[in-house]
């Protein structure tokens, strides 16, 4: 009885998989057309990176 239930659920999941793939592909295509790359925006600006490198140098270390 349980095997039949799981086979039916697996069939339903597989039927839903293809439309999900199509919608995802369509959304990514639209995003590319709008100039989006699909990754998060950078949180660290060049000045923040420079400052972090400065403070991680030997002269700012408290532990010797």
PDB file of C-alpha atoms in Angstrom:
ATOM      1  CA  UNK A   1       0.000   0.000   0.000  1.00  0.00           C
ATOM      2  CA  UNK A   2       2.782   2.412   0.921  1.00  0.00           C
ATOM      3  CA  UNK A   3       4.679   1.590  -2.257  1.00  0.00           C
ATOM      4  CA  UNK A   4       1.714   2.659  -4.384  1.00  0.00           C
ATOM      5  CA  UNK A   5       1.445   5.931  -2.467  1.00  0.00           C
ATOM      6  CA  UNK A   6       5.126   6.727  -2.962  1.00  0.00           C
ATOM      7  CA  UNK A   7       4.974   5.868  -6.668  1.00  0.00           C
ATOM      8  CA  UNK A   8       2.021   8.208  -7.135  1.00  0.00           C
ATOM      9  CA  UNK A   9       3.789  11.013  -5.243  1.00  0.00           C
ATOM     10  CA  UNK A  10       6.971  10.484  -7.284  1.00  0.00           C
ATOM     11  CA  UNK A  11       4.958  10.666 -10.495  1.00  0.00           C
ATOM     12  CA  UNK A  12       3.334  13.935  -9.408  1.00  0.00           C
ATOM     13  CA  UNK A  13       6.712  15.397  -8.469  1.00  0.00           C
ATOM     14  CA  UNK A  14       8.170  14.465 -11.843  1.00  0.00           C
ATOM     15  CA  UNK A  15       5.187  15.998 -13.644  1.00  0.00           C
ATOM     16  CA  UNK A  16       5.783  19.278 -11.783  1.00  0.00           C
ATOM     17  CA  UNK A  17       9.535  19.240 -12.390  1.00  0.00           C
ATOM     18  CA  UNK A  18       9.419  20.115 -16.097  1.00  0.00           C
ATOM     19  CA  UNK A  19       7.236  23.257 -15.757  1.00  0.00           C
ATOM     20  CA  UNK A  20       9.476  24.387 -12.878  1.00  0.00           C
ATOM     21  CA  UNK A  21      12.554  24.042 -15.092  1.00  0.00           C
ATOM     22  CA  UNK A  22      10.829  25.967 -17.888  1.00  0.00           C
ATOM     23  CA  UNK A  23       9.786  28.801 -15.558  1.00  0.00           C
ATOM     24  CA  UNK A  24      13.263  29.039 -14.078  1.00  0.00           C
ATOM     25  CA  UNK A  25      14.887  29.157 -17.511  1.00  0.00           C
ATOM     26  CA  UNK A  26      12.445  31.824 -18.679  1.00  0.00           C
ATOM     27  CA  UNK A  27      13.128  33.930 -15.587  1.00  0.00           C
ATOM     28  CA  UNK A  28      16.902  33.669 -16.032  1.00  0.00           C
ATOM     29  CA  UNK A  29      16.584  34.636 -19.691  1.00  0.00           C
ATOM     30  CA  UNK A  30      14.563  37.748 -18.827  1.00  0.00           C
ATOM     31  CA  UNK A  31      17.091  38.666 -16.131  1.00  0.00           C
ATOM     32  CA  UNK A  32      19.947  38.382 -18.642  1.00  0.00           C
ATOM     33  CA  UNK A  33      18.068  40.611 -21.070  1.00  0.00           C
ATOM     34  CA  UNK A  34      17.759  43.192 -18.298  1.00  0.00           C
ATOM     35  CA  UNK A  35      21.489  43.011 -17.679  1.00  0.00           C
ATOM     36  CA  UNK A  36      21.429  41.094 -14.430  1.00  0.00           C
ATOM     37  CA  UNK A  37      24.042  38.447 -13.798  1.00  0.00           C
ATOM     38  CA  UNK A  38      22.304  36.360 -11.169  1.00  0.00           C
ATOM     39  CA  UNK A  39      24.637  36.884  -8.272  1.00  0.00           C
ATOM     40  CA  UNK A  40      24.434  38.991  -5.151  1.00  0.00           C
ATOM     41  CA  UNK A  41      25.676  42.545  -5.134  1.00  0.00           C
ATOM     42  CA  UNK A  42      29.116  43.132  -3.695  1.00  0.00           C
ATOM     43  CA  UNK A  43      29.022  44.135  -0.051  1.00  0.00           C
ATOM     44  CA  UNK A  44      32.710  45.017   0.138  1.00  0.00           C
ATOM     45  CA  UNK A  45      33.607  48.152  -1.770  1.00  0.00           C
ATOM     46  CA  UNK A  46      37.179  48.793  -2.860  1.00  0.00           C
ATOM     47  CA  UNK A  47      37.700  51.169   0.057  1.00  0.00           C
ATOM     48  CA  UNK A  48      36.413  48.568   2.540  1.00  0.00           C
ATOM     49  CA  UNK A  49      38.763  45.950   1.101  1.00  0.00           C
ATOM     50  CA  UNK A  50      41.700  48.336   1.302  1.00  0.00           C
ATOM     51  CA  UNK A  51      40.825  49.175   4.922  1.00  0.00           C
ATOM     52  CA  UNK A  52      40.470  45.494   5.871  1.00  0.00           C
ATOM     53  CA  UNK A  53      43.859  44.683   4.364  1.00  0.00           C
ATOM     54  CA  UNK A  54      45.382  47.608   6.223  1.00  0.00           C
ATOM     55  CA  UNK A  55      43.992  46.514   9.599  1.00  0.00           C
ATOM     56  CA  UNK A  56      44.971  42.893   9.067  1.00  0.00           C
ATOM     57  CA  UNK A  57      48.625  43.826   8.610  1.00  0.00           C
ATOM     58  CA  UNK A  58      51.244  43.071  11.248  1.00  0.00           C
ATOM     59  CA  UNK A  59      51.315  46.527  12.837  1.00  0.00           C
ATOM     60  CA  UNK A  60      47.632  46.299  13.915  1.00  0.00           C
ATOM     61  CA  UNK A  61      47.762  42.802  15.414  1.00  0.00           C
ATOM     62  CA  UNK A  62      47.247  42.708  19.163  1.00  0.00           C
ATOM     63  CA  UNK A  63      48.372  39.107  19.653  1.00  0.00           C
ATOM     64  CA  UNK A  64      52.079  38.479  19.238  1.00  0.00           C
TER      65      UNK A  64
END
